[in-house]
Structures are given as C-alpha cells and as structure tokens.
CSV table of C-alpha atoms and ligand atoms in Angstrom, one decimal:
chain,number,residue,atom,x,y,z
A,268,UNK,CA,0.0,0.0,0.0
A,269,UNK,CA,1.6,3.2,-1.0
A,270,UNK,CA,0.3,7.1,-1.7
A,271,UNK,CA,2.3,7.8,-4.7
A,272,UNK,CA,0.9,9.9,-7.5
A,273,UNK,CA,-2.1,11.1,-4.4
A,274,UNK,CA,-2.0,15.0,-3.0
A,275,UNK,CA,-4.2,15.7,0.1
A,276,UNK,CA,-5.7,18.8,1.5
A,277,UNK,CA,-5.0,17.6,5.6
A,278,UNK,CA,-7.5,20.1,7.5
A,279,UNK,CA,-6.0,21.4,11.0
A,280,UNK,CA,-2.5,19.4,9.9
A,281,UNK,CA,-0.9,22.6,12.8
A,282,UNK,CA,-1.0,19.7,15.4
A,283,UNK,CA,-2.4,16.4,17.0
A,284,UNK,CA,-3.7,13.8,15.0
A,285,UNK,CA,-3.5,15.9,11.4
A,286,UNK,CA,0.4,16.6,11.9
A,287,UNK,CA,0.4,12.8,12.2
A,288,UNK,CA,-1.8,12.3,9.0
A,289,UNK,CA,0.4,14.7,7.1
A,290,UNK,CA,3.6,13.0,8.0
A,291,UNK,CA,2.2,9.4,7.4
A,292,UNK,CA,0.8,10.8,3.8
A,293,UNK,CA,4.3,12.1,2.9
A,294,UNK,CA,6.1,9.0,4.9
A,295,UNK,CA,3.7,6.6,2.2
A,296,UNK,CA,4.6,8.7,-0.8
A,297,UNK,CA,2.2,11.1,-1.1
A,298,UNK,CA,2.0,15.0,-1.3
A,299,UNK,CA,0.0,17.1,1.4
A,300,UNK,CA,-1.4,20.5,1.9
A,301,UNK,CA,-2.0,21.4,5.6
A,302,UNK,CA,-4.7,24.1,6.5
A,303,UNK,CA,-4.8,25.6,9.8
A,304,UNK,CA,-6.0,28.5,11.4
A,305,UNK,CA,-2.4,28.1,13.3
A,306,UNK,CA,0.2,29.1,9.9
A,307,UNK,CA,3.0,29.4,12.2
A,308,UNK,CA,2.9,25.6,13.3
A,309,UNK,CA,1.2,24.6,10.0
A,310,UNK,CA,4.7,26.2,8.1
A,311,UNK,CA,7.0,24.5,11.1
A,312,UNK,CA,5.4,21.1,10.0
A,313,UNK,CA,5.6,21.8,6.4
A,314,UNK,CA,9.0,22.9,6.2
A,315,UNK,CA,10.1,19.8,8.2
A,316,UNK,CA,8.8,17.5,5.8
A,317,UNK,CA,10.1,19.7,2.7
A,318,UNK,CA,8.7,19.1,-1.0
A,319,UNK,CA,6.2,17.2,-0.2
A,320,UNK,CA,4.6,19.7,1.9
A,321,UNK,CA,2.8,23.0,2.0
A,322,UNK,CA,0.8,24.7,4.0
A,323,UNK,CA,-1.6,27.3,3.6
A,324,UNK,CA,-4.0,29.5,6.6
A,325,UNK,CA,-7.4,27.6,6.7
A,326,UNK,CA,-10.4,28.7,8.7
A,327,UNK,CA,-12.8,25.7,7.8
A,328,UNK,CA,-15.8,27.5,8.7
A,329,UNK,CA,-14.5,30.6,5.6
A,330,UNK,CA,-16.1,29.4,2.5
A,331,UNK,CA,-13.1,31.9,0.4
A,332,UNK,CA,-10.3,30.2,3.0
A,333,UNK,CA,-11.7,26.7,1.0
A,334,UNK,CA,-11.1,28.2,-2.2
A,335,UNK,CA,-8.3,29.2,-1.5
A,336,UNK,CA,-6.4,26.3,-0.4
A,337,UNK,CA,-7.5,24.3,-3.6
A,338,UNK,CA,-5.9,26.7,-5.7
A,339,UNK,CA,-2.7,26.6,-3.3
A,340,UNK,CA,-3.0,22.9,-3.9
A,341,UNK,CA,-3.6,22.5,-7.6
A,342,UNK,CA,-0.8,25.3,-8.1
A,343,UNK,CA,1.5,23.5,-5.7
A,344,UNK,CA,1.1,20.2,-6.9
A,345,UNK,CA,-1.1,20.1,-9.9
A,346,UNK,CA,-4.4,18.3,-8.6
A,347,UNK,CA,-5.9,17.6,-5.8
A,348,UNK,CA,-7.1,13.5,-5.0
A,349,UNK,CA,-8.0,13.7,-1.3
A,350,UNK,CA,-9.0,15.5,1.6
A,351,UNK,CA,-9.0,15.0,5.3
A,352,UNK,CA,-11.4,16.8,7.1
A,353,UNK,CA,-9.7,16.7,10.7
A,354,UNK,CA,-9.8,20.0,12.2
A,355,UNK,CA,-12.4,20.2,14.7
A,356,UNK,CA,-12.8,22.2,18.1
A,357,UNK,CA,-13.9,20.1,21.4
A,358,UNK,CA,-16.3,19.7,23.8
A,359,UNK,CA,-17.5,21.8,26.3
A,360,UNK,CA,-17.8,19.5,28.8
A,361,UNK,CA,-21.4,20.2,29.8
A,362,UNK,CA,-24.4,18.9,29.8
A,363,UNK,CA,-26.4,19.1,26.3
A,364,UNK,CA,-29.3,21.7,27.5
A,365,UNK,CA,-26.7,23.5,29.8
A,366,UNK,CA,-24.5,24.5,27.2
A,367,UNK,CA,-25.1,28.0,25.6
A,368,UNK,CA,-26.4,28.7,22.4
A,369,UNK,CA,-23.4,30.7,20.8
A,370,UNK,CA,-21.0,27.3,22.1
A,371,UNK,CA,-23.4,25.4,20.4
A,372,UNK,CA,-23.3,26.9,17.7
A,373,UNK,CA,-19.9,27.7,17.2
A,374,UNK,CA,-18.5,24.4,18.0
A,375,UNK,CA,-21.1,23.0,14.8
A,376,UNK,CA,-19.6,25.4,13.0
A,377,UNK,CA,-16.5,24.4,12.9
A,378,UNK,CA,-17.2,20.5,13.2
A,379,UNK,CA,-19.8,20.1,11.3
A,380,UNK,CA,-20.8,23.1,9.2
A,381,UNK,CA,-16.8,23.2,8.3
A,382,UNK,CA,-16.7,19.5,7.4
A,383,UNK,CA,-19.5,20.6,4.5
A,384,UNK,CA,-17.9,23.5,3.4
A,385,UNK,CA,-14.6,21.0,2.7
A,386,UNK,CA,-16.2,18.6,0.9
A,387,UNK,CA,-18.4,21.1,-1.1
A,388,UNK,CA,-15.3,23.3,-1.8
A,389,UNK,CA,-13.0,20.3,-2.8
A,390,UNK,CA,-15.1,18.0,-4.8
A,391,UNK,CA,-14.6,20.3,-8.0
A,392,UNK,CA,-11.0,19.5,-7.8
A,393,UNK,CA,-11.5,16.1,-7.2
A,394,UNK,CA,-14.1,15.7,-10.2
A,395,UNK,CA,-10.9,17.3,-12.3
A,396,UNK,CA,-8.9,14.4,-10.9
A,397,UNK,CA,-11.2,12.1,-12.1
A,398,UNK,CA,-11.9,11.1,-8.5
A,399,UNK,CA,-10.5,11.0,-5.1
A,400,UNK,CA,-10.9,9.8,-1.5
A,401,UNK,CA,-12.4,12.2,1.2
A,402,UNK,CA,-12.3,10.9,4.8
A,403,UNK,CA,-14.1,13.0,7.4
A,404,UNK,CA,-12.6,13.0,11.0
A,405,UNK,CA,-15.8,11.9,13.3
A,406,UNK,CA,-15.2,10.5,16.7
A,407,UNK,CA,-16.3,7.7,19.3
A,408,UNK,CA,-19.2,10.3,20.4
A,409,UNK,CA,-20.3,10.4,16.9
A,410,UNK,CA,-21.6,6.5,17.5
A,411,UNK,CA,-22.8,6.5,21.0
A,412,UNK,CA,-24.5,8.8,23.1
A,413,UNK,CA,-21.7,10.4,24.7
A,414,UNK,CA,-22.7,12.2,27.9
A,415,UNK,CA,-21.5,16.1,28.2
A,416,UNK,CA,-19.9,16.3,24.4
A,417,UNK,CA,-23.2,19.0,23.9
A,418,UNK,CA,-22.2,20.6,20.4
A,419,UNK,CA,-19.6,18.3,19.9
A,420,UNK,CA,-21.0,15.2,20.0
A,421,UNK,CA,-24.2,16.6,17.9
A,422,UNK,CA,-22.0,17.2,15.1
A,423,UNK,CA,-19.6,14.3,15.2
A,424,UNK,CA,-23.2,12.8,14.3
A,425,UNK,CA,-24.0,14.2,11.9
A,426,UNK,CA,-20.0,14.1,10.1
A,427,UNK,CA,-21.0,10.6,10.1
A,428,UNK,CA,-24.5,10.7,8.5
A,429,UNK,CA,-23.4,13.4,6.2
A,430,UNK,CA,-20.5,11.2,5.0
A,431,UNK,CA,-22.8,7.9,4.6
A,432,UNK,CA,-25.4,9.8,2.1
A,433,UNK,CA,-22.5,11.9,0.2
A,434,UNK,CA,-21.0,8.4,-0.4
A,435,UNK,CA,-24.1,7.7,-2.2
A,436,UNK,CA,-24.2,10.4,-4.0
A,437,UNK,CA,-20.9,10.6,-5.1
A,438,UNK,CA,-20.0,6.6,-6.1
A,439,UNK,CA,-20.9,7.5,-9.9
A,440,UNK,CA,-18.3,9.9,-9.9
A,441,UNK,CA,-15.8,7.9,-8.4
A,442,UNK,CA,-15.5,10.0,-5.5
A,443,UNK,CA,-15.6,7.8,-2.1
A,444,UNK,CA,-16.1,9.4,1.2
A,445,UNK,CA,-15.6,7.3,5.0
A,446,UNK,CA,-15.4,8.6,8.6
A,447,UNK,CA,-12.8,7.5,11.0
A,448,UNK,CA,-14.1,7.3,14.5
A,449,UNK,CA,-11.2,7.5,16.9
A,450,UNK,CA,-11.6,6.8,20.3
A,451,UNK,CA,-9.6,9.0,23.6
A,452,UNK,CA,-6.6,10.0,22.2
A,453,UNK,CA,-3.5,11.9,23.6
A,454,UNK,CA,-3.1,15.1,21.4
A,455,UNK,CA,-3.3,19.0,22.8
A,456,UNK,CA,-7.2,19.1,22.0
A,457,UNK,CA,-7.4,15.7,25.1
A,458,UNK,CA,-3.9,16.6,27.2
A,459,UNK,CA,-5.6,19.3,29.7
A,460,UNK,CA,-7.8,16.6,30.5
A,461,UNK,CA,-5.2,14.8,32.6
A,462,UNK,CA,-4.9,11.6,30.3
A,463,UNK,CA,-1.8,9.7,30.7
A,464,UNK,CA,-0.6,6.9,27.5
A,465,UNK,CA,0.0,4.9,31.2
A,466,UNK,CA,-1.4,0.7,30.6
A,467,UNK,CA,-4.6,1.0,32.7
A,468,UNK,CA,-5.2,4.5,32.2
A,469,UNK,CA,-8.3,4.9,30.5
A,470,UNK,CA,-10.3,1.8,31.6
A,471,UNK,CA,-13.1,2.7,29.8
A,472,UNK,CA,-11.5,1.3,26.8
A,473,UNK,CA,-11.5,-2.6,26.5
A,474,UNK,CA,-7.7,-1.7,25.5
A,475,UNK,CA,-7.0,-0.3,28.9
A,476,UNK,CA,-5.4,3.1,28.0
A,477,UNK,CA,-5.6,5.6,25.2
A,478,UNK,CA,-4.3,5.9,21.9
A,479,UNK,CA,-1.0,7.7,20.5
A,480,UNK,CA,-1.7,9.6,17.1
A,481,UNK,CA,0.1,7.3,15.5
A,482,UNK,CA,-1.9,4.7,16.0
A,483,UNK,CA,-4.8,6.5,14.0
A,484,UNK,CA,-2.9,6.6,10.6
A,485,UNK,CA,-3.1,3.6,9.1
A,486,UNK,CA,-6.6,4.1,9.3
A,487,UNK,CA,-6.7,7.3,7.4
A,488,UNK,CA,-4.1,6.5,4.8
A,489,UNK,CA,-6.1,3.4,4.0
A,490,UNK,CA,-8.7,5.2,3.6
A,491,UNK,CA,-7.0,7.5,1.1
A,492,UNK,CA,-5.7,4.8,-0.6
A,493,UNK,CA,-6.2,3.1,-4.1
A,494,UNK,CA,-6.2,-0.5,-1.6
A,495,UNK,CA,-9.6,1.1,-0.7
A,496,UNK,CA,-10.8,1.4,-3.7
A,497,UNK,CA,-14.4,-0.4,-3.3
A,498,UNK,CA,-14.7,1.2,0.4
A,499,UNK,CA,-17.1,3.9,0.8
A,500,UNK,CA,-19.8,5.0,3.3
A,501,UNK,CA,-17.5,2.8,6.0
A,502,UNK,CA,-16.9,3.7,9.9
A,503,UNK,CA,-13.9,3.0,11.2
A,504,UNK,CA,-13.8,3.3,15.2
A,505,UNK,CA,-10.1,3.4,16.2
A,506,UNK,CA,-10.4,3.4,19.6
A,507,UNK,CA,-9.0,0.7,21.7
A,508,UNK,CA,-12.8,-1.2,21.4
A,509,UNK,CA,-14.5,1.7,23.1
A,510,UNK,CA,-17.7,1.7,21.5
A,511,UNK,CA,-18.0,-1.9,20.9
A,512,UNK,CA,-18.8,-2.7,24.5
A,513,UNK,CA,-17.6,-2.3,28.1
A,514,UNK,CA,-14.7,-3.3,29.1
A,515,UNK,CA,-13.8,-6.9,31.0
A,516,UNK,CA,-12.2,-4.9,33.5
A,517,UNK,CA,-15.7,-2.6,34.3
A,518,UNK,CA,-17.7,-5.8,34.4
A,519,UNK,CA,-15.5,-7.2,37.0
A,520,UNK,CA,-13.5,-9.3,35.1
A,521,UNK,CA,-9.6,-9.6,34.5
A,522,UNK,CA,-7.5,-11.7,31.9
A,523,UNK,CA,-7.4,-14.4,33.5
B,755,NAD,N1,-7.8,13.5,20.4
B,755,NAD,C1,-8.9,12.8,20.6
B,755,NAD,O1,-9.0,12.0,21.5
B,755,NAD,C2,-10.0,12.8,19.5
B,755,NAD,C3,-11.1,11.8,19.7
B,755,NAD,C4,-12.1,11.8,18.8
B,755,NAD,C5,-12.1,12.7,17.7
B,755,NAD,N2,-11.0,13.5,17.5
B,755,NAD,C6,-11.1,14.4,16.4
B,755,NAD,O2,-9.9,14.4,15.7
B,755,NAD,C7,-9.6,15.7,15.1
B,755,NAD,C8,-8.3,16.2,15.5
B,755,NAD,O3,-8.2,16.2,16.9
B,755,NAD,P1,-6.9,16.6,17.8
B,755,NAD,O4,-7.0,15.9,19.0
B,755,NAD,O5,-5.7,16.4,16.9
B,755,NAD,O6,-7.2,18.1,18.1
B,755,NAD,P2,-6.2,19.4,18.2
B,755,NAD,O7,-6.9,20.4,19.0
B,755,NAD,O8,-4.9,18.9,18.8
B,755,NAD,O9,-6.0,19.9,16.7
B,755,NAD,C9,-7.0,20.5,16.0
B,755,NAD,C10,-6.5,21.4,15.0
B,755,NAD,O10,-7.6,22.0,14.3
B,755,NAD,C11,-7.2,23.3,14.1
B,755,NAD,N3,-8.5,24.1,13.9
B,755,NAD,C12,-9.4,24.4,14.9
B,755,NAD,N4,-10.4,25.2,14.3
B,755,NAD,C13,-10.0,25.4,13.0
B,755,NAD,C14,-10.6,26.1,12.0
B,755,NAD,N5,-11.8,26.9,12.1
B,755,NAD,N6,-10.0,26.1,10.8
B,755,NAD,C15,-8.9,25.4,10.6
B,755,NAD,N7,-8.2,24.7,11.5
B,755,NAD,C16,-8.8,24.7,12.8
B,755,NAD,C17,-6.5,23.7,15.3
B,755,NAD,O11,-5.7,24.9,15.1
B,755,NAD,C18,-5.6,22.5,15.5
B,755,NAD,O12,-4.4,22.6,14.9
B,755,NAD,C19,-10.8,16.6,15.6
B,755,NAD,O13,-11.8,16.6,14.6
B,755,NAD,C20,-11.3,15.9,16.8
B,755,NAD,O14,-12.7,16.2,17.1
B,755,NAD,C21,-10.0,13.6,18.4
C-alpha cells in the first residue's frame, strides 16, 4: 500500500492527529497540503517535511479560505485527489441543555458546518482528478451517546450521517467518502484533561489506555488509498474497542 501519485488537502494538519496524517501521507509517498488557522505551526510542520509539503491558513468554517487552499494545492502540486477533514474544536464539557447557544453553535460550526464546506469546496478538484478519496474525521461520540460532548457530540453525528449519504451520492463519480471514529486519544485538544498513555489509564477502553496519534494513521491512509478502492460509506472506530462494548475490567473481570 503506498500514496504515490495522491495529494491531500490535511485540514487542522498545525498539530495532534493531522500533523500525524500529514507526516504518514508524505512517509507513504504522497503529497499534502495542511490548512490551519495556526500558519506558524502549519509552516514549522511543512517545512520539516520539505517538498512534499505545504501549507496554507485555513479557517474551515471561511467558505473563500476553502477556495483558497484548492488553488494553493492545484498550483502546488497540480491536482488535488483527497481530503482529510480533521480539524475540529472540542467539547464543552457540559451537559447538552446547559450549554449556551453561541458554544453550540460555534463548535457545529467548525465541526460540522466546516466539514460541509470541505467537501463542497473540494469535490470540483477532485471531479478534475477524475476522482478522489475524502475521509471526514468523526469520533467515538459520533456512535454512542456520549454524555457532556453537547455541540460536539451533535455534530460528530451528523459528520457521520453526512459522509454515509454523500457516499451515495458521489460513487458514480468515483469519488468515495468514510469517517474515522477515533476513540480517547492523547493530542493538545485531550492533554488538559489529565490523560496519561499509562497501561490502565483509561479503563473505559476494552484496550485499557488511550491511543497515540500514531496509532490513527493507518486508518486514514487506508482510507486515502487506491487499496480502498471499493470502500465507501465505511466507519472505522479506532479506539482501543471503546464503542464496541464495556470493558472486561468494568464488568468485573480480568484476563485471567
Ligand atoms: N484527540 C482525541 O481524543 C479525539 C477523539 C475523537 C475525535 N477527535 C477528532 O480528531 C480531530 C483532531 O483532533 P486533535 O485531538 O488532533 O485536536 P487538536 O486540538 O490537537 O488539533 C485540532 C487542529 O484543528 C485546528 N483548527 C481548529 N479550528 C479550526 C478552523 N476553524 N479552521 C482550521 N483549523 C482549525 C487547530 O488549530 C488544531 O491545529 C478533531 O476533529 C477531533 O474532534 C480527536
């Protein structure tokens, strides 16, 4: 499985999980464009992983900021044949009905409203491709009901509905779209929450601890590549079995 000849728009690439998307991408062969709010970081990462890489300011809820990055992308590297719609904002940590309107509101923005704007901004390019791969960042709470995720958890939701029906709509045109779900992972959007990448430390998780960003990328690259080809409207949870049960240890069991 390789990424050669494939160029990627990586959204919120800055940091976290999409620095680790971009740097698999270029690590498999493949080209990428990171969009961030944060240009600074976005231009560190870039510049680190030299030709291969470009960045290029993003605000994914800016309809312009969309254009603008795929014609960065198409003048950088001549087409554009997938996108990974990663940047998101997260949870407030509050209950559903306690959270305030303008939270609500501006964390669908960015994950959820932003997520449509990529897809509707970068499909063009893709058509010109004659196709491409788009995988939309979701998460576990966009699978279970995942108590005081408010905003957050609404639109992980709906990333995943939205990305079953545009993979319907877009199968004629070869244009495949899939959500990866990834569970509690250690990245600066989860690290003021305390989480540790100690065994045991997140028992929650029939794996026992959380994930390292790492671990998320072979399920994005997939994804992205042509050893996906007949994969589209798929979930993929990576999250240490989180949302396919609880765990032997909060059921009162052990290994042995
Ligand atoms: N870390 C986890 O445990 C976890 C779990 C489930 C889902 N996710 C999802 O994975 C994705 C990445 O998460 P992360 O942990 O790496 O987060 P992070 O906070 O470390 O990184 C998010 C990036 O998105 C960028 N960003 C935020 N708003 C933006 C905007 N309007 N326009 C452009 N860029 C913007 C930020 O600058 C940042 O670089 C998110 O969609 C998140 O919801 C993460």
């Amino acid at each position: 499985m390789d990424l050669n000849d494939k160029v990627v728009i990586v959204t919120g690439g800055a940091g976290g999980l999409g620095e680790a998307y971009s740097r698999e991408i270029v690590a498999m062969g493949g080209k990428v464009m990171i969009g961030d709010l944060l240009v600074d970081k976005a231009a560190a990462v870039a510049a680190d992983l030299g030709d291969a890489a470009r960045s290029q300011h993003l605000d994914v809820t800016d309809p312009d900021s969309w254009q603008d990055i795929v014609t960065a992308t198409e003048e950088a590297f001549g087409k554009v044949t997938g996108l990974v719609n990663n940047a998101g904002a997260s949870a407030s940590g509050v209950r559903l009905i306690d959270e305030s309107p303008e939270t609500f509101r501006k964390i669908v923005d960015i994950n959820l409203y932003g997520v449509f704007l990529g897809m509707r901004s970068v499909i063009p390019a893709l058509r010109r491709a004659d196709g491409g791969s788009i995988v939309n960042i979701s998460s576990a709470a966009g699978m279970v009901g995942m108590a005081l995720t408010g905003g957050y958890g609404a639109a992980k939701w709906g990333v995943r509905g939205m990305t079953k029906l545009s993979a319907v709509e877009l199968a004629p045109e070869n244009i495949r779209v899939n959500s990866v779900h990834p569970g509690m992972v250690l990245t600066p959007m989860t690290a003021p929450t305390g989480i540790t990448l100690d065994e045991g430390g997140f028992p929650s998780a029939p794996a026992g601890r959380v994930g390292r960003p790492e671990e998320l990328t072979g399920a994005v690259t997939y994804l992205l590549s042509d050893a996906a080809s007949y994969t589209t409207g798929a979930e993929l949870a990576v999250d240490g079995g989180w949302t396919a049960g609880p765990a032997m240890t909060e059921l009162g069991q052990n290994s042995d």
